[in-house]
Tab-separated table of C-alpha atoms in Angstrom:
chain	number	residue	atom	x	y	z
A	1	MET	CA	-36.260	32.923	-82.076
A	2	ALA	CA	-39.222	30.755	-82.104
A	3	ARG	CA	-38.509	27.224	-83.631
A	4	ILE	CA	-41.105	25.826	-86.245
A	5	PHE	CA	-41.253	22.413	-87.437
A	6	VAL	CA	-42.510	22.453	-90.835
A	7	ILE	CA	-43.921	18.977	-92.192
A	8	ASP	CA	-44.456	18.663	-95.823
A	9	ASP	CA	-43.280	16.165	-98.337
A	10	ASP	CA	-43.364	18.310	-101.179
A	11	ARG	CA	-40.174	19.849	-101.272
A	12	ALA	CA	-41.133	22.568	-103.615
A	13	TRP	CA	-42.877	24.381	-100.917
A	14	GLU	CA	-39.493	24.668	-98.797
A	15	ASP	CA	-38.376	27.683	-100.484
A	16	TYR	CA	-41.561	29.385	-100.028
A	17	TYR	CA	-41.728	28.756	-96.215
A	18	ARG	CA	-38.307	29.965	-95.905
A	19	ARG	CA	-39.255	33.145	-97.409
A	20	VAL	CA	-42.596	33.775	-95.875
A	21	LEU	CA	-41.536	32.664	-92.493
A	22	ARG	CA	-37.976	34.028	-92.562
A	23	ASP	CA	-38.074	35.470	-88.881
A	24	PHE	CA	-38.180	32.077	-87.503
A	25	GLU	CA	-35.987	29.083	-86.918
A	26	LEU	CA	-37.317	26.500	-89.463
A	27	ASP	CA	-36.701	22.632	-89.515
A	28	PHE	CA	-37.936	20.650	-92.447
A	29	PHE	CA	-39.391	17.331	-92.414
A	30	HIS	CA	-40.459	15.336	-95.406
A	31	ASP	CA	-42.492	12.793	-93.424
A	32	GLY	CA	-44.259	12.559	-89.920
A	33	VAL	CA	-41.988	9.864	-88.600
A	34	ALA	CA	-38.994	11.934	-88.901
A	35	ALA	CA	-40.534	14.796	-87.360
A	36	ILE	CA	-41.959	13.026	-84.246
A	37	ALA	CA	-38.358	11.507	-83.770
A	38	GLU	CA	-36.931	15.057	-83.597
A	39	MET	CA	-39.598	16.139	-81.311
A	40	ASP	CA	-38.202	13.550	-78.761
A	41	GLU	CA	-34.809	15.548	-78.848
A	42	ARG	CA	-36.113	19.159	-79.386
A	43	ARG	CA	-39.407	20.651	-78.848
A	44	PRO	CA	-40.693	22.959	-81.211
A	45	ASP	CA	-42.743	26.145	-80.441
A	46	LEU	CA	-45.010	25.522	-83.332
A	47	ILE	CA	-45.775	23.063	-86.105
A	48	VAL	CA	-46.847	23.658	-89.396
A	49	LEU	CA	-47.724	20.736	-91.328
A	50	ASP	CA	-49.579	19.103	-94.498
A	51	ILE	CA	-52.157	16.412	-94.218
A	52	LEU	CA	-51.324	14.101	-97.400
A	53	LEU	CA	-47.821	13.117	-96.680
A	54	ILE	CA	-45.898	9.816	-97.716
A	55	GLY	CA	-46.604	7.419	-94.835
A	56	PRO	CA	-48.492	8.370	-91.928
A	57	THR	CA	-50.873	11.258	-92.350
A	58	GLY	CA	-50.804	14.852	-90.784
A	59	PHE	CA	-53.662	13.740	-88.782
A	60	ALA	CA	-51.665	10.563	-87.421
A	61	VAL	CA	-48.878	12.750	-86.784
A	62	LEU	CA	-51.088	15.094	-84.626
A	63	ASN	CA	-52.625	12.210	-82.765
A	64	GLU	CA	-48.995	10.824	-81.976
A	65	MET	CA	-47.994	14.203	-80.859
A	66	ARG	CA	-50.943	14.720	-78.657
A	67	SER	CA	-50.331	11.479	-76.869
A	68	TYR	CA	-46.991	12.574	-75.324
A	69	SER	CA	-47.777	14.820	-72.311
A	70	GLU	CA	-44.646	17.172	-73.133
A	71	LEU	CA	-45.784	17.713	-76.891
A	72	ALA	CA	-49.475	17.819	-76.185
A	73	ASP	CA	-49.746	21.603	-76.049
A	74	VAL	CA	-47.461	22.485	-79.041
A	75	PRO	CA	-49.609	24.428	-81.396
A	76	ALA	CA	-50.250	23.155	-84.940
A	77	ILE	CA	-51.334	24.728	-88.015
A	78	ILE	CA	-52.375	22.752	-91.045
A	79	VAL	CA	-51.556	24.130	-94.405
A	80	SER	CA	-52.764	21.386	-97.213
A	81	SER	CA	-54.469	21.205	-100.526
A	82	VAL	CA	-57.161	19.222	-98.836
A	83	GLU	CA	-60.074	21.198	-97.457
A	84	ILE	CA	-60.347	20.628	-93.802
A	85	ARG	CA	-63.442	21.547	-92.073
A	86	ASP	CA	-63.377	23.438	-88.933
A	87	GLU	CA	-64.815	20.869	-86.773
A	88	ILE	CA	-62.188	18.548	-87.982
A	89	ALA	CA	-59.553	20.867	-87.427
A	90	ALA	CA	-60.952	21.249	-83.800
A	91	GLN	CA	-60.861	17.651	-83.178
A	92	TYR	CA	-57.196	17.630	-83.619
A	93	GLY	CA	-56.620	20.710	-81.586
A	94	VAL	CA	-55.102	22.636	-84.519
A	95	VAL	CA	-54.762	26.465	-84.338
A	96	ALA	CA	-55.914	26.946	-87.812
A	97	ALA	CA	-56.505	24.863	-91.095
A	98	LEU	CA	-55.366	26.878	-94.121
A	99	ASP	CA	-55.836	25.772	-97.761
A	100	LYS	CA	-52.757	25.824	-99.912
A	101	SER	CA	-54.891	27.138	-102.729
A	102	THR	CA	-56.301	30.186	-101.137
A	103	MET	CA	-54.264	31.253	-98.211
A	104	THR	CA	-52.081	33.977	-98.631
A	105	PRO	CA	-48.285	34.722	-97.524
A	106	ARG	CA	-49.537	37.535	-95.079
A	107	GLY	CA	-52.147	35.368	-94.047
A	108	LEU	CA	-49.938	32.648	-93.074
A	109	GLN	CA	-47.602	35.155	-91.247
A	110	LYS	CA	-50.461	36.570	-89.182
A	111	VAL	CA	-51.725	33.024	-88.248
A	112	VAL	CA	-48.239	32.049	-87.313
A	113	ASP	CA	-47.656	35.045	-85.339
A	114	GLY	CA	-50.805	34.842	-83.376
A	115	ALA	CA	-50.461	31.137	-82.557
A	116	LEU	CA	-46.967	31.717	-81.167
A	117	LYS	CA	-48.255	34.837	-79.328
A	118	ASN	CA	-51.116	32.949	-77.635
A	119	ALA	CA	-48.585	30.054	-76.806
A	120	ALA	CA	-46.352	32.336	-74.739
B	1	MET	CA	-83.753	5.311	-109.119
B	2	GLU	CA	-80.051	4.443	-108.536
B	3	SER	CA	-78.430	6.705	-106.181
B	4	GLU	CA	-74.967	8.133	-107.722
B	5	VAL	CA	-72.087	7.706	-105.576
B	6	ILE	CA	-69.007	9.712	-106.000
B	7	ASP	CA	-65.983	7.645	-106.657
B	8	VAL	CA	-62.991	9.134	-104.738
B	9	ASN	CA	-60.676	7.091	-107.040
B	10	SER	CA	-62.390	8.422	-110.254
B	11	GLY	CA	-59.997	9.759	-112.944
B	12	ALA	CA	-61.445	13.348	-112.902
B	13	LEU	CA	-60.776	13.670	-109.144
B	14	VAL	CA	-57.116	12.380	-109.341
B	15	VAL	CA	-56.363	14.905	-112.207
B	16	ALA	CA	-57.935	17.803	-110.516
B	17	HIS	CA	-55.929	16.857	-107.275
B	18	GLU	CA	-52.603	16.592	-109.255
B	19	LEU	CA	-52.956	20.005	-111.077
B	20	LYS	CA	-54.308	21.812	-107.843
B	21	ALA	CA	-50.974	21.203	-106.416
B	22	PRO	CA	-48.772	23.038	-108.880
B	23	LEU	CA	-51.593	25.811	-109.388
B	24	SER	CA	-51.560	26.464	-105.599
B	25	LEU	CA	-47.803	26.785	-105.453
B	26	VAL	CA	-47.606	28.961	-108.333
B	27	ARG	CA	-50.415	31.464	-106.819
B	28	GLN	CA	-48.444	31.298	-103.316
B	29	LEU	CA	-44.942	32.162	-105.050
B	30	ALA	CA	-46.703	35.311	-107.150
B	31	LEU	CA	-47.966	36.471	-103.980
B	32	SER	CA	-44.828	36.034	-101.934
B	33	LEU	CA	-43.174	38.394	-104.558
B	34	GLU	CA	-43.938	41.200	-102.471
B	35	LEU	CA	-41.763	40.119	-99.618
B	36	GLU	CA	-38.951	40.172	-101.989
B	37	SER	CA	-39.028	43.915	-102.791
B	38	GLY	CA	-35.387	45.331	-102.891
B	39	ASN	CA	-33.997	41.737	-103.467
B	40	PRO	CA	-33.477	41.184	-107.036
B	41	ASP	CA	-31.864	37.654	-106.545
B	42	GLY	CA	-35.067	36.614	-104.412
B	43	VAL	CA	-37.306	37.855	-107.047
B	44	GLN	CA	-35.360	36.119	-109.901
B	45	ARG	CA	-35.285	33.015	-107.891
B	46	VAL	CA	-39.069	32.996	-107.179
B	47	GLY	CA	-39.754	33.917	-111.078
B	48	GLU	CA	-37.656	30.663	-111.834
B	49	GLN	CA	-39.822	28.616	-109.749
B	50	ILE	CA	-43.060	29.805	-110.920
B	51	VAL	CA	-41.678	29.222	-114.445
B	52	ALA	CA	-40.625	25.661	-113.785
B	53	THR	CA	-43.838	24.847	-111.596
B	54	SER	CA	-46.330	26.148	-114.224
B	55	GLU	CA	-44.483	24.476	-117.136
B	56	ARG	CA	-44.972	21.179	-115.348
B	57	ALA	CA	-48.466	21.904	-114.785
B	58	LEU	CA	-48.961	22.964	-118.487
B	59	ARG	CA	-47.008	19.826	-119.889
B	60	GLN	CA	-49.317	17.650	-117.947
B	61	VAL	CA	-52.391	19.623	-119.237
B	62	ASN	CA	-50.893	19.047	-122.975
B	63	ASP	CA	-50.476	15.464	-122.381
B	64	LEU	CA	-53.810	14.774	-121.273
B	65	LEU	CA	-55.201	16.643	-124.500
B	66	LYS	CA	-52.610	14.226	-126.509
B	67	VAL	CA	-54.237	11.240	-124.799
B	68	ALA	CA	-57.918	12.581	-126.035
B	69	ARG	CA	-56.400	12.702	-129.578
B	70	LEU	CA	-54.592	9.442	-129.735
B	71	ASP	CA	-57.480	7.925	-131.423
B	72	ASP	CA	-57.044	10.460	-134.401
B	73	ALA	CA	-53.739	8.631	-135.127
B	74	LEU	CA	-52.049	12.035	-135.278
B	75	PHE	CA	-48.603	10.809	-134.063
B	76	GLU	CA	-46.397	9.104	-136.484
B	77	LEU	CA	-43.908	6.577	-135.311
B	78	GLU	CA	-40.525	7.075	-136.818
B	79	PRO	CA	-36.827	6.414	-136.137
B	80	VAL	CA	-35.929	8.160	-132.762
B	81	ASN	CA	-32.950	8.418	-130.759
B	82	PRO	CA	-33.895	7.839	-127.305
B	83	ARG	CA	-30.700	9.433	-125.562
B	84	ALA	CA	-31.564	12.558	-127.361
B	85	ILE	CA	-35.078	12.623	-126.069
B	86	CYS	CA	-33.686	11.719	-122.563
B	87	ASP	CA	-31.316	14.549	-122.842
B	88	ASP	CA	-34.079	17.042	-123.530
B	89	VAL	CA	-36.061	15.861	-120.510
B	90	VAL	CA	-33.382	16.004	-118.332
B	91	ASN	CA	-32.498	19.769	-119.556
B	92	GLU	CA	-35.990	20.376	-119.282
B	93	LEU	CA	-36.365	19.155	-115.719
B	94	TRP	CA	-33.088	19.785	-113.931
B	95	GLN	CA	-34.162	23.056	-112.702
B	96	LEU	CA	-37.728	21.759	-111.234
B	97	PHE	CA	-35.621	19.022	-109.551
B	98	LYS	CA	-33.399	21.520	-107.944
B	99	PHE	CA	-36.210	23.464	-106.579
B	100	ASN	CA	-37.603	19.858	-105.087
B	101	ARG	CA	-33.909	19.189	-103.922
B	102	ARG	CA	-33.585	16.327	-105.976
B	103	GLU	CA	-30.854	15.039	-108.424
B	104	LEU	CA	-31.361	13.586	-111.956
B	105	ARG	CA	-28.644	11.500	-113.434
B	106	ILE	CA	-28.038	9.733	-116.738
B	107	ASP	CA	-26.820	6.400	-117.656
B	108	TYR	CA	-26.810	5.360	-121.299
B	109	ARG	CA	-25.347	2.007	-122.096
B	110	ASN	CA	-27.202	0.977	-125.306
B	111	ARG	CA	-25.249	0.230	-128.415
B	112	ARG	CA	-28.092	0.171	-130.860
B	113	TYR	CA	-29.170	3.961	-131.235
B	114	LEU	CA	-32.626	4.548	-132.840
B	115	VAL	CA	-35.979	2.957	-131.806
B	116	VAL	CA	-39.296	3.004	-133.530
B	117	ALA	CA	-41.137	5.785	-131.671
B	118	ASN	CA	-43.035	9.013	-131.852
B	119	ARG	CA	-40.869	11.704	-130.502
B	120	GLN	CA	-43.313	13.702	-128.558
B	121	LEU	CA	-44.873	10.818	-127.007
B	122	LEU	CA	-41.664	9.284	-125.875
B	123	HIS	CA	-40.499	12.483	-124.475
B	124	SER	CA	-43.877	12.676	-122.524
B	125	VAL	CA	-43.495	9.141	-121.196
B	126	VAL	CA	-39.918	9.756	-119.955
B	127	TYR	CA	-40.821	13.202	-118.576
B	128	ASN	CA	-43.791	11.406	-116.744
B	129	PHE	CA	-41.433	8.841	-115.330
B	130	CYS	CA	-38.995	11.510	-114.261
B	131	LEU	CA	-41.837	13.394	-112.263
B	132	ASN	CA	-42.795	10.281	-110.624
B	133	ALA	CA	-39.156	9.845	-109.402
B	134	MET	CA	-38.972	13.351	-108.300
B	135	ASN	CA	-41.992	12.812	-106.362
B	136	TYR	CA	-41.011	9.456	-104.649
B	137	GLY	CA	-37.310	9.210	-104.782
B	138	GLY	CA	-35.906	8.807	-101.247
B	139	GLU	CA	-34.032	11.559	-99.120
B	140	GLU	CA	-31.038	12.990	-100.901
B	141	LEU	CA	-30.833	10.200	-103.338
B	142	PRO	CA	-30.819	10.664	-107.166
B	143	SER	CA	-33.009	9.398	-109.693
B	144	GLU	CA	-31.662	7.816	-112.798
B	145	VAL	CA	-32.587	7.913	-116.328
B	146	SER	CA	-31.178	4.939	-118.476
B	147	VAL	CA	-31.137	3.623	-121.875
B	148	THR	CA	-30.061	-0.159	-122.271
B	149	ASP	CA	-30.172	-2.715	-124.927
B	150	ARG	CA	-32.556	-5.650	-124.376
B	151	ARG	CA	-31.708	-9.287	-125.310
B	152	ASP	CA	-34.958	-9.374	-127.230
B	153	GLY	CA	-34.103	-6.833	-129.503
B	154	LYS	CA	-35.667	-4.078	-127.735
B	155	ILE	CA	-34.022	-0.881	-126.387
B	156	ARG	CA	-35.214	-0.023	-122.705
B	157	VAL	CA	-35.444	3.534	-121.372
B	158	ALA	CA	-36.109	3.353	-117.847
B	159	VAL	CA	-36.278	5.865	-114.850
B	160	ARG	CA	-34.944	4.452	-111.295
B	161	ASP	CA	-35.840	6.127	-108.106
B	162	TYR	CA	-34.976	5.215	-104.403
B	163	GLY	CA	-38.347	5.815	-103.067
B	164	PRO	CA	-40.995	3.830	-101.227
B	165	ALA	CA	-42.444	0.520	-102.819
B	166	VAL	CA	-45.289	1.149	-105.278
B	167	PRO	CA	-48.583	-0.087	-103.790
B	168	THR	CA	-49.589	-3.809	-104.974
B	169	ARG	CA	-52.694	-2.430	-106.575
B	170	ILE	CA	-50.727	-0.223	-108.798
B	171	TRP	CA	-48.087	-2.839	-109.318
B	172	ARG	CA	-50.788	-5.074	-110.627
B	173	GLU	CA	-52.314	-2.687	-112.989
B	174	ILE	CA	-49.066	-1.866	-114.432
B	175	LYS	CA	-47.987	-5.551	-114.668
B	176	ARG	CA	-51.127	-5.732	-117.023
B	177	GLY	CA	-49.072	-3.267	-119.217
B	178	PHE	CA	-51.936	-0.658	-119.009
B	179	VAL	CA	-53.230	1.971	-116.443
B	180	GLU	CA	-56.804	2.008	-117.253
B	181	LYS	CA	-57.460	5.440	-115.504
B	182	PRO	CA	-55.520	7.854	-113.278
B	183	VAL	CA	-55.401	6.436	-109.957
B	184	GLU	CA	-53.860	8.263	-106.868
B	185	ILE	CA	-50.705	6.738	-105.354
B	186	ALA	CA	-50.529	7.083	-101.702
B	187	MET	CA	-53.461	9.668	-101.544
B	188	ARG	CA	-51.228	12.626	-102.237
B	189	PRO	CA	-51.382	15.699	-104.292
B	190	GLY	CA	-48.586	15.846	-106.843
B	191	SER	CA	-48.669	12.026	-106.794
B	192	SER	CA	-47.908	10.439	-110.164
B	193	GLY	CA	-51.165	8.449	-110.800
B	194	MET	CA	-51.591	10.677	-113.811
B	195	GLY	CA	-48.379	10.482	-115.206
B	196	LEU	CA	-48.222	6.740	-114.966
B	197	TYR	CA	-51.806	6.825	-116.772
B	198	ILE	CA	-50.289	9.293	-119.573
B	199	ALA	CA	-47.245	7.042	-119.858
B	200	SER	CA	-49.195	3.771	-120.310
B	201	ARG	CA	-51.515	5.372	-122.824
B	202	PHE	CA	-48.525	6.722	-125.086
B	203	ALA	CA	-46.550	3.221	-124.646
B	204	GLN	CA	-49.575	1.204	-125.770
B	205	TYR	CA	-50.048	3.675	-128.810
B	206	MET	CA	-46.314	3.199	-129.752
B	207	GLN	CA	-46.916	-0.618	-129.272
B	208	ALA	CA	-44.039	-0.545	-126.806
B	209	ASP	CA	-44.086	-2.412	-123.503
B	210	PHE	CA	-44.606	-0.519	-120.503
B	211	GLY	CA	-43.895	-1.778	-117.074
B	212	LEU	CA	-42.070	-1.557	-113.726
B	213	ILE	CA	-39.460	-3.369	-111.752
B	214	ARG	CA	-39.866	-3.297	-107.773
B	215	HIS	CA	-36.241	-3.133	-106.281
B	216	ARG	CA	-35.711	-3.630	-102.566
B	217	ASP	CA	-34.918	0.213	-102.226
B	218	GLY	CA	-37.109	1.776	-104.830
B	219	THR	CA	-38.595	1.258	-108.205
B	220	SER	CA	-37.912	1.443	-111.947
B	221	PHE	CA	-40.614	2.276	-114.487
B	222	TYR	CA	-39.704	1.356	-117.996
B	223	ILE	CA	-40.607	1.465	-121.452
B	224	ASP	CA	-39.006	-1.065	-124.169
B	225	LEU	CA	-39.185	0.105	-127.775
B	226	PRO	CA	-38.448	-1.884	-130.876
B	227	VAL	CA	-35.191	-0.849	-132.716
B	228	SER	CA	-35.503	0.803	-135.851
B	229	ARG	CA	-34.217	-1.033	-138.909
B	230	GLN	CA	-33.043	2.546	-140.230
B	231	LEU	CA	-29.835	1.802	-138.126
B	232	SER	CA	-28.697	-0.799	-140.659
B	233	PHE	CA	-28.378	1.814	-143.501
B	234	ILE	CA	-26.214	3.777	-141.476
């Protein structure tokens, strides 16, 4: 079963992710520092992260992650209330940037499935 | 002609951001109901979360409407029991705290029981303090609602969290006893800049003192209210 790290400081979304991504092993982190620390121990197959986090932003987390050779190729999906332009998403090497206000659960499942399939 | 510059800290932008967060979640939860077909417990849980999240957003909108009507002096001051107000808020919010994996505790130590306040406005102040604590409380740590007597003859209603320190610019603004406009804290949706703005306006209307105490491991937001003389007739 693929392991996904979900980084979102809004705990209210945790239940939502648990139900929508129920076919995967999920680990939740409420800040980027904790997530990066855990990545040192266990490499995730995919990262789903918000951008506006308490502490370092999601972009800082992506930069940090990409700076480690063993984590550089972990696919990442941004799920945020902030609109992220495609060129910005591309700069950080993310598979997709989804808007929390317009995405759908099925859409999220599809993007996650696609990212994991491409990474395999 | 002077060029117009968009102020990223404008009150309207912060309000829009803060209301977008619960609305987005409500939409996602409603859409995800189809994943729960054949699971009545799951449907019930999602339904409860939709109600709790939308009630929070509605309350914030109602509070903003009240702020706009403060000048009309529609909110009378009367003797109010702050413990009863805090109980109401805790009862109203416990489920939202649960969905956010948080705990809300109460600690009442006051020996004088009535303050001069407006029931609705004081409820909103405590409610917004609690939302602030929910957003910023530390991992696995409770938030505490307290009511205590002050030496200056007032009663303090406070909400303490164990979260990260309040940014200095917010601290300065609150130290003045007034938040001029909604300001975003830590640049994140769901932040309590709007809640603190609302609380400060309502405190000012009730002629109460509004402030915060920075602890080494968190923050207490408080409102100090005058004791009601009605007590002497009891």
